[in-house]
Short mmCIF file of C-alpha atoms and ligand atoms in Angstrom, two decimals:
data_model
loop_
_atom_site.label_atom_id
_atom_site.label_comp_id
_atom_site.label_asym_id
_atom_site.label_seq_id
_atom_site.Cartn_x
_atom_site.Cartn_y
_atom_site.Cartn_z
CA MET A 1 -24.37 22.22 24.52
CA ASP A 2 -27.25 24.01 22.84
CA SER A 3 -25.49 27.34 23.28
CA LEU A 4 -22.33 25.98 21.63
CA LEU A 5 -24.37 24.70 18.67
CA THR A 6 -26.10 28.05 18.37
CA GLU A 7 -22.72 29.80 18.36
CA LEU A 8 -21.28 27.39 15.77
CA ALA A 9 -24.36 27.83 13.56
CA ALA A 10 -23.90 31.61 13.66
CA ILE A 11 -20.19 31.28 12.79
CA CYS A 12 -20.75 28.85 9.91
CA GLY A 13 -23.76 30.62 8.40
CA PRO A 14 -26.70 29.07 6.52
CA GLY A 15 -26.22 25.35 5.85
CA GLY A 16 -22.79 25.42 7.52
CA LEU A 17 -23.66 23.42 10.63
CA LEU A 18 -25.03 19.88 10.37
CA THR A 19 -26.71 18.30 13.39
CA GLU A 20 -29.15 15.75 11.97
CA PRO A 21 -27.93 12.13 12.49
CA ALA A 22 -28.56 11.30 8.81
CA ASP A 23 -26.43 14.28 7.75
CA LEU A 24 -23.64 13.35 10.17
CA ARG A 25 -23.37 9.70 9.15
CA SER A 26 -20.85 10.00 6.30
CA TYR A 27 -18.64 12.35 8.36
CA VAL A 28 -18.44 10.03 11.38
CA THR A 29 -17.76 6.91 9.28
CA ASP A 30 -14.32 6.23 7.81
CA TRP A 31 -13.72 5.60 4.08
CA ARG A 32 -13.65 1.83 4.55
CA GLY A 33 -16.88 1.82 6.57
CA VAL A 34 -15.06 -0.03 9.35
CA PHE A 35 -15.03 2.70 12.02
CA VAL A 36 -18.15 4.61 13.02
CA GLY A 37 -17.87 7.39 15.61
CA ASN A 38 -20.07 10.02 17.17
CA ALA A 39 -20.21 13.81 16.98
CA LEU A 40 -22.45 16.57 18.28
CA ALA A 41 -22.30 18.29 14.89
CA VAL A 42 -20.30 18.87 11.74
CA ALA A 43 -19.12 22.48 11.43
CA ARG A 44 -18.24 23.68 7.94
CA PRO A 45 -16.86 27.22 8.22
CA SER A 46 -16.07 29.09 5.02
CA ASP A 47 -12.75 30.72 5.91
CA ALA A 48 -9.83 30.68 8.34
CA ARG A 49 -11.52 33.18 10.64
CA GLY A 50 -14.55 30.93 10.81
CA VAL A 51 -12.30 27.96 11.64
CA ALA A 52 -10.63 29.99 14.38
CA ALA A 53 -13.98 31.03 15.85
CA CYS A 54 -15.24 27.41 15.83
CA VAL A 55 -12.06 26.15 17.54
CA ARG A 56 -12.22 28.92 20.15
CA ALA A 57 -15.88 28.18 20.92
CA CYS A 58 -15.23 24.43 21.23
CA ALA A 59 -12.18 24.98 23.45
CA ALA A 60 -14.25 27.19 25.77
CA ALA A 61 -17.01 24.56 25.96
CA GLY A 62 -14.58 21.67 26.53
CA VAL A 63 -15.57 20.02 23.25
CA ALA A 64 -12.99 18.22 21.09
CA VAL A 65 -12.35 19.25 17.48
CA VAL A 66 -11.71 16.56 14.87
CA PRO A 67 -10.50 18.18 11.62
CA GLN A 68 -11.66 16.48 8.47
CA GLY A 69 -10.76 16.92 4.81
CA GLY A 70 -11.97 14.49 2.14
CA ASN A 71 -12.37 11.68 4.70
CA THR A 72 -10.29 9.33 2.53
CA GLY A 73 -7.73 8.64 5.26
CA LEU A 74 -6.98 4.99 5.94
CA ALA A 75 -5.99 5.30 9.62
CA ALA A 76 -9.27 6.53 11.16
CA GLY A 77 -7.63 9.84 12.07
CA ALA A 78 -10.64 11.90 10.97
CA THR A 79 -13.23 9.65 12.64
CA PRO A 80 -14.45 10.86 16.07
CA LEU A 81 -14.26 7.49 17.84
CA ASP A 82 -14.86 7.08 21.58
CA LEU A 83 -15.10 10.83 22.18
CA GLU A 84 -17.73 11.96 24.63
CA ARG A 85 -18.15 15.43 23.18
CA ALA A 86 -16.68 16.28 19.80
CA ILE A 87 -17.43 18.10 16.61
CA VAL A 88 -16.11 17.27 13.17
CA LEU A 89 -14.60 20.40 11.64
CA SER A 90 -14.88 19.94 7.89
CA LEU A 91 -12.85 22.11 5.50
CA SER A 92 -15.08 21.17 2.56
CA ARG A 93 -16.37 24.72 2.02
CA MET A 94 -12.87 26.20 1.83
CA ARG A 95 -11.99 25.44 -1.78
CA THR A 96 -10.53 28.65 -3.20
CA ILE A 97 -7.34 28.61 -5.26
CA ARG A 98 -5.95 31.84 -3.79
CA SER A 99 -3.26 32.48 -6.41
CA CYS A 100 -1.05 30.64 -8.88
CA ASP A 101 2.43 31.94 -9.68
CA ALA A 102 3.70 30.31 -12.88
CA ILE A 103 7.01 32.21 -12.75
CA GLY A 104 7.59 31.45 -9.08
CA PHE A 105 6.44 27.82 -9.56
CA SER A 106 4.04 27.97 -6.61
CA ILE A 107 0.34 27.91 -5.87
CA ALA A 108 -1.49 29.22 -2.78
CA VAL A 109 -4.68 27.39 -1.88
CA ASP A 110 -7.32 26.95 0.79
CA ALA A 111 -6.79 23.73 2.72
CA GLY A 112 -10.16 22.39 1.57
CA CYS A 113 -9.12 22.34 -2.10
CA VAL A 114 -9.35 18.88 -3.58
CA LEU A 115 -6.05 17.52 -4.92
CA ALA A 116 -7.40 16.99 -8.47
CA ASP A 117 -8.50 20.64 -8.59
CA VAL A 118 -5.02 21.81 -7.58
CA GLN A 119 -3.47 19.56 -10.25
CA SER A 120 -5.84 21.08 -12.84
CA ALA A 121 -5.15 24.66 -11.75
CA ALA A 122 -1.42 24.02 -12.10
CA GLY A 123 -1.92 22.30 -15.47
CA ALA A 124 -3.84 25.31 -16.77
CA VAL A 125 -0.62 27.36 -16.57
CA GLN A 126 1.61 24.56 -17.91
CA ARG A 127 2.80 23.61 -14.46
CA LEU A 128 2.68 20.32 -12.55
CA PHE A 129 1.63 19.64 -8.98
CA PRO A 130 3.09 16.15 -8.78
CA LEU A 131 1.38 14.55 -5.78
CA SER A 132 -0.78 11.76 -7.13
CA LEU A 133 -2.86 9.03 -5.52
CA ALA A 134 -6.01 7.07 -6.24
CA ALA A 135 -8.07 9.21 -3.84
CA GLU A 136 -7.08 12.48 -5.59
CA GLY A 137 -10.69 13.21 -6.61
CA SER A 138 -11.67 13.60 -2.91
CA ALA A 139 -8.59 14.05 -0.72
CA GLN A 140 -7.97 17.66 0.29
CA ILE A 141 -4.73 19.61 0.58
CA GLY A 142 -5.19 20.03 4.37
CA GLY A 143 -5.69 16.29 4.85
CA LEU A 144 -2.76 15.48 2.55
CA ILE A 145 -0.51 17.80 4.55
CA ALA A 146 -1.84 16.57 7.90
CA THR A 147 -0.96 12.99 6.89
CA ASN A 148 2.20 13.87 4.95
CA ALA A 149 0.70 11.83 2.12
CA GLY A 150 2.86 9.86 -0.28
CA GLY A 151 1.34 8.31 -3.39
CA THR A 152 2.80 7.25 -6.70
CA ALA A 153 5.30 10.01 -7.52
CA VAL A 154 7.31 10.05 -4.27
CA LEU A 155 10.31 8.46 -5.95
CA ARG A 156 10.86 11.61 -8.03
CA HIS A 157 9.13 14.36 -6.03
CA GLY A 158 9.01 13.23 -2.41
CA SER A 159 6.04 13.08 -0.02
CA MET A 160 3.82 16.06 0.74
CA ARG A 161 6.42 17.48 3.12
CA ALA A 162 8.75 18.09 0.17
CA LEU A 163 6.03 20.01 -1.67
CA VAL A 164 4.93 22.48 1.02
CA LEU A 165 6.51 25.95 1.01
CA GLY A 166 4.21 27.62 3.53
CA ILE A 167 1.09 27.03 5.60
CA GLU A 168 -1.58 28.85 7.54
CA VAL A 169 -2.85 27.15 10.69
CA VAL A 170 -5.37 27.72 13.43
CA LEU A 171 -3.95 26.79 16.83
CA PRO A 172 -6.00 25.06 19.54
CA ASP A 173 -6.65 28.43 21.25
CA GLY A 174 -8.02 29.92 18.02
CA THR A 175 -4.93 31.94 17.03
CA ILE A 176 -4.42 32.12 13.28
CA VAL A 177 -0.73 31.75 12.35
CA ASP A 178 0.04 33.00 8.85
CA GLY A 179 3.06 31.28 7.33
CA MET A 180 1.82 31.51 3.71
CA ARG A 181 5.31 32.27 2.38
CA ALA A 182 6.40 31.10 -1.07
CA LEU A 183 10.11 31.09 -0.22
CA ARG A 184 12.51 28.36 -1.35
CA LYS A 185 15.01 29.33 1.29
CA ASP A 186 14.10 30.60 4.75
CA ASN A 187 16.14 29.92 7.86
CA ALA A 188 14.52 32.53 10.10
CA GLY A 189 14.04 30.58 13.31
CA TYR A 190 12.37 27.22 13.84
CA ASP A 191 10.67 25.85 10.75
CA TRP A 192 7.44 25.37 12.73
CA LYS A 193 5.35 24.32 9.72
CA GLN A 194 7.14 20.96 9.76
CA LEU A 195 5.43 20.17 13.08
CA PHE A 196 2.01 20.41 11.48
CA ILE A 197 2.93 18.35 8.42
CA GLY A 198 2.08 14.78 9.42
CA SER A 199 0.48 15.80 12.73
CA GLU A 200 -2.88 14.26 11.74
CA GLY A 201 -4.99 17.09 13.12
CA THR A 202 -3.62 16.76 16.65
CA LEU A 203 -1.87 20.15 16.85
CA GLY A 204 -4.06 22.54 14.88
CA VAL A 205 -6.19 23.01 11.79
CA ILE A 206 -4.39 23.70 8.51
CA THR A 207 -6.43 26.32 6.66
CA GLY A 208 -4.16 27.25 3.75
CA ALA A 209 -0.95 26.21 2.02
CA VAL A 210 1.58 27.39 -0.53
CA LEU A 211 2.71 24.45 -2.64
CA ARG A 212 5.63 23.88 -5.02
CA LEU A 213 4.99 23.49 -8.72
CA PHE A 214 7.18 21.99 -11.43
CA ALA A 215 7.40 22.27 -15.20
CA LYS A 216 4.70 20.18 -16.85
CA PRO A 217 6.69 17.50 -18.65
CA ALA A 218 6.15 17.27 -22.40
CA HIS A 219 6.84 13.54 -22.63
CA ARG A 220 5.60 10.61 -20.66
CA ALA A 221 6.32 6.87 -20.77
CA THR A 222 4.31 4.22 -18.95
CA ALA A 223 5.23 0.53 -18.96
CA LEU A 224 3.89 -2.61 -17.33
CA LEU A 225 6.31 -5.46 -16.67
CA GLY A 226 5.45 -9.02 -15.71
CA VAL A 227 7.88 -10.51 -13.19
CA ALA A 228 8.26 -13.98 -11.75
CA SER A 229 9.08 -13.15 -8.12
CA ALA A 230 9.40 -10.33 -5.62
CA ALA A 231 13.19 -10.68 -5.90
CA ASP A 232 12.95 -10.11 -9.66
CA ALA A 233 10.63 -7.16 -9.03
CA VAL A 234 13.12 -5.27 -6.88
CA ALA A 235 15.92 -6.15 -9.30
CA ALA A 236 13.80 -4.84 -12.20
CA TYR A 237 13.10 -1.67 -10.20
CA ALA A 238 16.86 -1.18 -9.77
CA ASP A 239 17.35 -1.73 -13.52
CA VAL A 240 14.85 0.94 -14.53
CA GLN A 241 16.15 3.34 -11.90
CA GLU A 242 19.68 2.79 -13.25
CA ALA A 243 18.58 3.29 -16.86
CA LEU A 244 16.08 6.14 -16.45
CA GLY A 245 17.68 8.04 -13.57
CA GLU A 246 15.94 11.33 -12.83
CA ALA A 247 13.25 10.63 -15.47
CA LEU A 248 11.77 7.88 -13.29
CA VAL A 249 8.65 9.20 -11.53
CA GLY A 250 7.27 6.10 -9.87
CA CYS A 251 7.57 2.33 -9.71
CA GLU A 252 4.60 0.40 -8.39
CA LEU A 253 4.28 -3.27 -7.56
CA PHE A 254 1.18 -5.46 -7.45
CA SER A 255 0.51 -9.15 -7.31
CA ASP A 256 -1.62 -11.22 -9.64
CA ARG A 257 -4.21 -11.46 -6.85
CA ALA A 258 -4.92 -7.75 -7.42
CA VAL A 259 -5.51 -8.48 -11.10
CA GLU A 260 -7.78 -11.41 -10.25
CA LEU A 261 -9.82 -9.24 -7.86
CA ARG A 262 -10.39 -6.65 -10.57
CA ILE A 263 -11.36 -9.19 -13.22
CA ALA A 264 -13.82 -10.73 -10.74
CA HIS A 265 -15.67 -7.38 -10.72
CA GLU A 266 -15.11 -6.50 -14.35
CA PRO A 267 -15.12 -9.84 -16.23
CA GLN A 268 -15.09 -8.11 -19.63
CA LEU A 269 -11.48 -6.96 -19.01
CA HIS A 270 -8.45 -8.83 -20.31
CA ARG A 271 -5.04 -8.96 -18.67
CA PRO A 272 -2.84 -6.25 -20.19
CA ILE A 273 0.09 -8.68 -20.46
CA ALA A 274 0.66 -12.42 -19.99
CA ARG A 275 -0.11 -13.66 -16.50
CA HIS A 276 2.76 -13.37 -14.01
CA PRO A 277 2.91 -13.68 -10.20
CA TRP A 278 3.83 -9.99 -9.92
CA TYR A 279 3.69 -6.84 -12.05
CA LEU A 280 5.69 -3.62 -12.00
CA LEU A 281 4.18 -0.40 -13.29
CA VAL A 282 6.82 2.10 -14.31
CA GLU A 283 6.14 5.79 -14.98
CA ALA A 284 8.75 8.16 -16.41
CA SER A 285 8.51 11.71 -17.68
CA SER A 286 10.74 14.40 -19.11
CA SER A 287 10.62 17.80 -20.71
CA LEU A 288 13.50 16.78 -22.97
CA PRO A 289 13.06 14.68 -26.14
CA GLY A 290 14.25 11.09 -26.27
CA LEU A 291 12.23 9.70 -23.37
CA ARG A 292 10.65 6.92 -25.40
CA GLY A 293 14.04 5.66 -26.57
CA GLY A 294 15.26 5.80 -22.97
CA ALA A 295 12.24 3.84 -21.77
CA GLU A 296 12.74 1.20 -24.48
CA ALA A 297 16.39 0.86 -23.47
CA ALA A 298 15.41 0.49 -19.80
CA LEU A 299 12.94 -2.28 -20.63
CA ALA A 300 15.48 -4.02 -22.88
CA LEU A 301 18.02 -3.94 -20.05
CA THR A 302 15.75 -5.59 -17.50
CA LEU A 303 14.47 -8.20 -20.01
CA GLU A 304 18.06 -9.00 -21.02
CA ARG A 305 19.07 -9.45 -17.38
CA GLY A 306 16.14 -11.83 -16.95
CA HIS A 307 14.41 -9.78 -14.27
CA ALA A 308 11.20 -9.25 -16.26
CA GLY A 309 9.49 -11.88 -18.40
CA ASP A 310 7.27 -9.68 -20.53
CA CYS A 311 6.44 -6.00 -20.85
CA VAL A 312 4.28 -3.46 -22.64
CA LEU A 313 5.06 0.21 -23.26
CA ALA A 314 1.99 2.46 -23.63
CA GLU A 315 1.53 3.97 -27.11
CA SER A 316 -0.77 6.81 -26.04
CA SER A 317 -1.91 8.61 -22.92
CA ALA A 318 -5.16 6.61 -23.06
CA GLN A 319 -3.07 3.44 -22.88
CA SER A 320 -1.03 4.90 -20.01
CA GLU A 321 -4.24 5.58 -18.10
CA ALA A 322 -5.52 2.07 -18.87
CA LEU A 323 -2.32 0.56 -17.45
CA TRP A 324 -2.54 2.78 -14.36
CA SER A 325 -6.14 1.72 -13.78
CA TRP A 326 -4.87 -1.77 -12.84
CA ARG A 327 -2.94 -0.19 -9.99
CA GLU A 328 -5.36 2.54 -8.95
CA THR A 329 -8.45 0.35 -8.55
CA ILE A 330 -6.83 -2.07 -6.10
CA THR A 331 -7.92 -0.31 -2.90
CA GLU A 332 -11.53 0.01 -4.10
CA ASN A 333 -11.58 -3.66 -5.19
CA GLU A 334 -10.14 -4.66 -1.82
CA ARG A 335 -12.96 -2.78 -0.10
CA ARG A 336 -15.52 -4.62 -2.25
CA ALA A 337 -13.94 -7.96 -1.40
CA GLY A 338 -15.00 -7.69 2.26
CA ARG A 339 -13.13 -7.32 5.52
CA SER A 340 -9.41 -6.69 5.34
CA ALA A 341 -6.51 -5.85 7.63
CA LYS A 342 -4.55 -2.88 6.30
CA HIS A 343 -0.80 -2.49 6.52
CA ASP A 344 1.29 0.38 5.25
CA VAL A 345 4.78 -0.80 6.01
CA SER A 346 8.18 0.29 4.83
CA VAL A 347 11.34 -1.78 4.88
CA PRO A 348 14.68 -1.30 3.14
CA ILE A 349 14.01 -1.92 -0.58
CA SER A 350 16.46 -4.79 -0.92
CA ARG A 351 14.71 -6.60 1.96
CA ILE A 352 11.21 -6.42 0.42
CA PRO A 353 11.38 -9.99 -1.01
CA ALA A 354 12.42 -11.49 2.34
CA PHE A 355 9.77 -9.46 4.16
CA LEU A 356 7.04 -10.55 1.74
CA ALA A 357 8.01 -14.21 2.01
CA ARG A 358 8.15 -14.22 5.80
CA ALA A 359 5.04 -12.12 6.40
CA THR A 360 2.96 -14.06 3.84
CA GLU A 361 3.86 -17.38 5.40
CA ALA A 362 3.25 -16.10 8.93
CA VAL A 363 -0.15 -14.61 8.10
CA GLU A 364 -1.56 -17.33 5.86
CA CYS A 365 -0.37 -20.15 8.16
CA THR A 366 -1.37 -18.54 11.47
CA HIS A 367 -4.67 -16.90 10.55
CA ALA A 368 -6.98 -19.39 8.89
CA GLY A 369 -8.81 -18.27 5.76
CA THR A 370 -6.67 -15.18 5.11
CA ARG A 371 -5.27 -14.20 1.71
CA VAL A 372 -2.50 -11.65 1.30
CA LEU A 373 -3.05 -8.80 -1.16
CA ALA A 374 0.34 -7.09 -1.35
CA PHE A 375 1.00 -4.06 -3.51
CA GLY A 376 2.53 -0.64 -3.24
CA HIS A 377 5.27 1.81 -3.88
CA VAL A 378 8.21 -0.52 -4.34
CA GLY A 379 10.64 2.28 -5.18
CA ASP A 380 9.88 3.81 -1.76
CA GLY A 381 10.22 0.48 0.08
CA ASN A 382 6.53 0.96 0.97
CA ILE A 383 4.30 -2.11 0.73
CA HIS A 384 0.57 -2.21 1.45
CA PHE A 385 0.69 -5.71 2.84
CA ASN A 386 -3.08 -5.90 3.06
CA VAL A 387 -4.80 -9.08 4.13
CA LEU A 388 -8.25 -10.26 3.06
CA LEU A 389 -9.60 -11.66 6.31
CA GLY A 390 -12.22 -14.18 5.25
CA ASP A 391 -14.83 -15.14 7.87
CA ARG A 392 -12.79 -15.79 10.96
CA ALA A 393 -9.52 -13.86 11.15
CA VAL A 394 -9.33 -10.85 13.45
CA ALA A 395 -7.76 -7.68 12.03
CA HIS A 396 -5.78 -6.60 15.09
CA GLU A 397 -4.32 -10.09 15.53
CA VAL A 398 -3.18 -10.06 11.91
CA ASN A 399 -1.77 -6.54 12.43
CA ALA A 400 0.26 -7.82 15.39
CA THR A 401 1.70 -10.70 13.33
CA VAL A 402 2.73 -8.39 10.48
CA HIS A 403 4.07 -5.58 12.64
CA ALA A 404 6.26 -7.93 14.69
CA ILE A 405 7.95 -8.93 11.43
CA VAL A 406 8.23 -5.27 10.39
CA ARG A 407 10.14 -4.64 13.62
CA ASP A 408 12.52 -7.52 12.86
CA PHE A 409 13.21 -5.87 9.49
CA SER A 410 13.87 -2.46 11.11
CA GLY A 411 10.91 -1.07 9.17
CA SER A 412 8.04 1.30 9.90
CA ILE A 413 4.41 0.36 10.65
CA THR A 414 3.25 3.32 8.60
CA ALA A 415 5.09 4.77 5.65
CA GLU A 416 2.42 7.20 4.44
CA HIS A 417 -1.08 6.70 5.94
CA GLY A 418 -0.21 7.72 9.48
CA ILE A 419 -1.03 6.39 12.94
CA GLY A 420 -4.52 7.85 13.38
CA ARG A 421 -6.64 5.73 15.69
CA TYR A 422 -6.10 2.50 13.72
CA ARG A 423 -2.46 2.08 14.77
CA ARG A 424 -2.37 4.23 17.89
CA ASP A 425 -2.11 1.43 20.42
CA GLU A 426 0.83 -0.08 18.56
CA LEU A 427 2.91 3.10 18.36
CA ALA A 428 4.51 2.55 21.77
CA GLN A 429 6.03 -0.73 20.58
CA HIS A 430 7.67 0.92 17.60
CA ARG A 431 9.05 4.13 19.07
CA SER A 432 11.48 4.46 21.97
CA PRO A 433 10.37 6.00 25.31
CA ALA A 434 12.50 9.04 24.50
CA GLU A 435 10.76 9.53 21.14
CA LEU A 436 7.31 9.10 22.70
CA ALA A 437 8.20 11.59 25.45
CA LEU A 438 9.25 14.11 22.79
CA MET A 439 5.96 13.66 20.93
CA LEU A 440 3.98 14.14 24.16
CA ALA A 441 5.99 17.23 25.05
CA VAL A 442 5.13 18.78 21.65
CA LYS A 443 1.46 17.89 22.03
CA ARG A 444 1.29 19.38 25.54
CA ALA A 445 3.11 22.55 24.48
CA VAL A 446 0.90 23.26 21.46
CA ASP A 447 -2.41 21.86 22.75
CA PRO A 448 -2.28 21.91 26.57
CA ARG A 449 -6.05 21.46 26.92
CA GLY A 450 -6.24 18.50 24.54
CA VAL A 451 -8.75 20.13 22.18
CA MET A 452 -7.34 18.89 18.88
CA ASN A 453 -8.28 15.40 17.74
CA PRO A 454 -7.83 13.59 21.06
CA GLY A 455 -7.24 9.87 20.62
CA ALA A 456 -5.49 10.21 17.27
CA VAL A 457 -1.75 9.35 17.15
CA LEU A 458 -1.26 9.55 20.93
CA ASN A 459 -3.23 7.83 23.65
CA PRO A 460 -5.41 10.57 25.25
CA HIS A 461 -4.47 9.40 28.76
CA ASP A 462 -0.77 9.74 28.01
CA ALA A 463 -1.37 13.19 26.56
CA ASP A 464 -3.13 14.46 29.74
P1 FAD B 501 -8.97 13.02 5.97
O1 FAD B 501 -9.17 11.57 5.75
O2 FAD B 501 -10.19 13.84 6.06
O3 FAD B 501 -8.09 13.24 7.28
C1 FAD B 501 -6.87 12.56 7.46
C2 FAD B 501 -6.17 13.11 8.71
O4 FAD B 501 -5.81 14.46 8.53
C3 FAD B 501 -7.03 13.09 9.96
O5 FAD B 501 -6.22 12.84 11.08
C4 FAD B 501 -7.61 14.49 10.04
O6 FAD B 501 -7.94 14.87 11.34
C5 FAD B 501 -6.45 15.31 9.49
N1 FAD B 501 -6.88 16.51 8.76
C6 FAD B 501 -7.65 16.57 7.64
N2 FAD B 501 -7.75 17.85 7.21
C7 FAD B 501 -7.03 18.61 8.09
C8 FAD B 501 -6.75 19.99 8.19
N3 FAD B 501 -7.22 20.86 7.30
N4 FAD B 501 -5.98 20.41 9.22
C9 FAD B 501 -5.49 19.53 10.14
N5 FAD B 501 -5.73 18.22 10.08
C10 FAD B 501 -6.48 17.76 9.07
N6 FAD B 501 -2.42 7.90 1.07
C11 FAD B 501 -1.13 7.99 0.68
O7 FAD B 501 -0.32 8.58 1.40
N7 FAD B 501 -0.71 7.46 -0.50
C12 FAD B 501 -1.56 6.81 -1.34
O8 FAD B 501 -1.15 6.31 -2.38
C13 FAD B 501 -2.93 6.72 -0.96
N8 FAD B 501 -3.81 6.13 -1.78
C14 FAD B 501 -5.11 6.07 -1.39
C15 FAD B 501 -6.02 5.47 -2.25
C16 FAD B 501 -7.36 5.38 -1.89
C17 FAD B 501 -8.34 4.74 -2.85
C18 FAD B 501 -7.79 5.89 -0.64
C19 FAD B 501 -9.22 5.81 -0.23
C20 FAD B 501 -6.88 6.48 0.21
C21 FAD B 501 -5.54 6.58 -0.14
N9 FAD B 501 -4.61 7.18 0.68
C22 FAD B 501 -3.31 7.28 0.29
C23 FAD B 501 -5.01 7.72 1.99
C24 FAD B 501 -5.59 9.16 1.96
O9 FAD B 501 -6.05 9.52 0.69
C25 FAD B 501 -4.56 10.16 2.43
O10 FAD B 501 -4.23 9.87 3.76
C26 FAD B 501 -4.99 11.62 2.33
O11 FAD B 501 -3.90 12.43 2.70
C27 FAD B 501 -6.16 11.97 3.23
O12 FAD B 501 -6.67 13.24 2.86
P2 FAD B 501 -8.14 13.67 3.29
O13 FAD B 501 -8.36 15.07 2.88
O14 FAD B 501 -9.13 12.68 2.83
O15 FAD B 501 -7.99 13.62 4.87
C1 MLT B 502 -2.46 2.96 -2.31
O1 MLT B 502 -1.25 3.14 -2.46
O2 MLT B 502 -3.20 2.64 -3.25
C2 MLT B 502 -3.06 3.15 -0.93
O3 MLT B 502 -2.18 3.93 -0.17
C3 MLT B 502 -3.16 1.86 -0.31
C4 MLT B 502 -4.08 1.06 0.45
O4 MLT B 502 -5.22 0.85 0.04
O5 MLT B 502 -3.69 0.46 1.47
ZN1 ZN B 503 -0.06 3.87 -0.93
#
């Protein structure tokens, strides 16, 4: 192993290879601090050739490669758990914005670029990179592509898959494949990049990407609505979608428990509107004038139909940000509140109220001491049905209760976070044998020696 570490150190250059246990700790621990793995080293090459050389050296030595971006993933996909010999391959030194084409509405970046930096680079030329999520100050483009991340603007702009024009990847044998094309239309053969989007580091290392940009909208409207029930929340979502149409960017749901959790940590804060069981945060934007009038009409419609009880429309961008902070701090506040069982489910939108009612009753009655903290991207049918566990409840037992109900609702056990290692053992219950066989066939074809992120998504024994 010493010779591999010497080779990796030479590839990565000064400060590029970490081997001290204290230096490795944050890389082998997931964002929640729940999963702690083991690695021989953390390699931080500075370009795609360095990544390729690291992968080639590891493959030759029979050492697994676990790609890691900002380590904000919520499925333990970047955590080297139960691996005898693995390195973490961190993209954190690959942060160059390669080029930004304002006329072509595209940007080419290194995979280690942080999302917030890409948003800023686009903004500097009056363009918008629309992907947005609470971890945007740390999550990297490579990680966002590898998980096909969603976030709060999917309703209007789609998940990461819809925003990727081209990618550059390093295959498990060290080949660099350059697909950094900025083309809107390209039917020349298989669209192989789609395989890597959402592959969670199990097929190769994404080292670069060309992303779509949009016009930076001149007008923005943000509103918070108080609603009495989950049924009213989905009805109010339909009202604002009907009234705002293509101007609607996102529609987020959270319960009053999320508000209580925040106020417990920040007692100086006041509720932004009168207390309700649920809240809907609505974001709209447009380059055309008249958005504010449109937003007022949308709110009037849903109030008139009795779906919302109260609402506030932000008067400034500072007020918009203040309203968003109630939504964006939920995950951090959940982490502070102690152990929790995470769920990232999707069900048909109209069935969200029935799902919430049934899953809440099943969890809180079956697992003593638990409290449901449900929130999420209601316009995508994607609910983070997270559960505060208290002292006794066991996360995987709670997961099983929730996921059985998801199956009854013909939903998905992960809408945006991915399978990783957290949900791996449940995948077989939610995909048919034919689908699993197809996934294994892809894995074996691209990574026959099982170098890339073994144990994530697929069971390593099945992948042999
Ligand atoms: P990591 O956590 O480092 O890795 C995630 C996976 O991608 C791993 O399997 C890893 O092996 C693989 N990977 C990383 N980089 C590469 C690469 N260059 N090549 C190949 N594989 C790679 N997610 C959402 O979808 N929507 C949300 O709204 C959302 N909100 C969040 C809010 C908070 C507060 C937090 C902490 C997380 C949130 N997440 C959300 C989850 C997380 O931010 C996303 O999954 C994000 O895409 C992970 O990016 P990352 O760079 O941190 O990847
Ligand atoms: C979010 O939407 O804030 C995250 O994806 C959710 C989570 O913490 O489960
Ligand atoms: Zn989410």
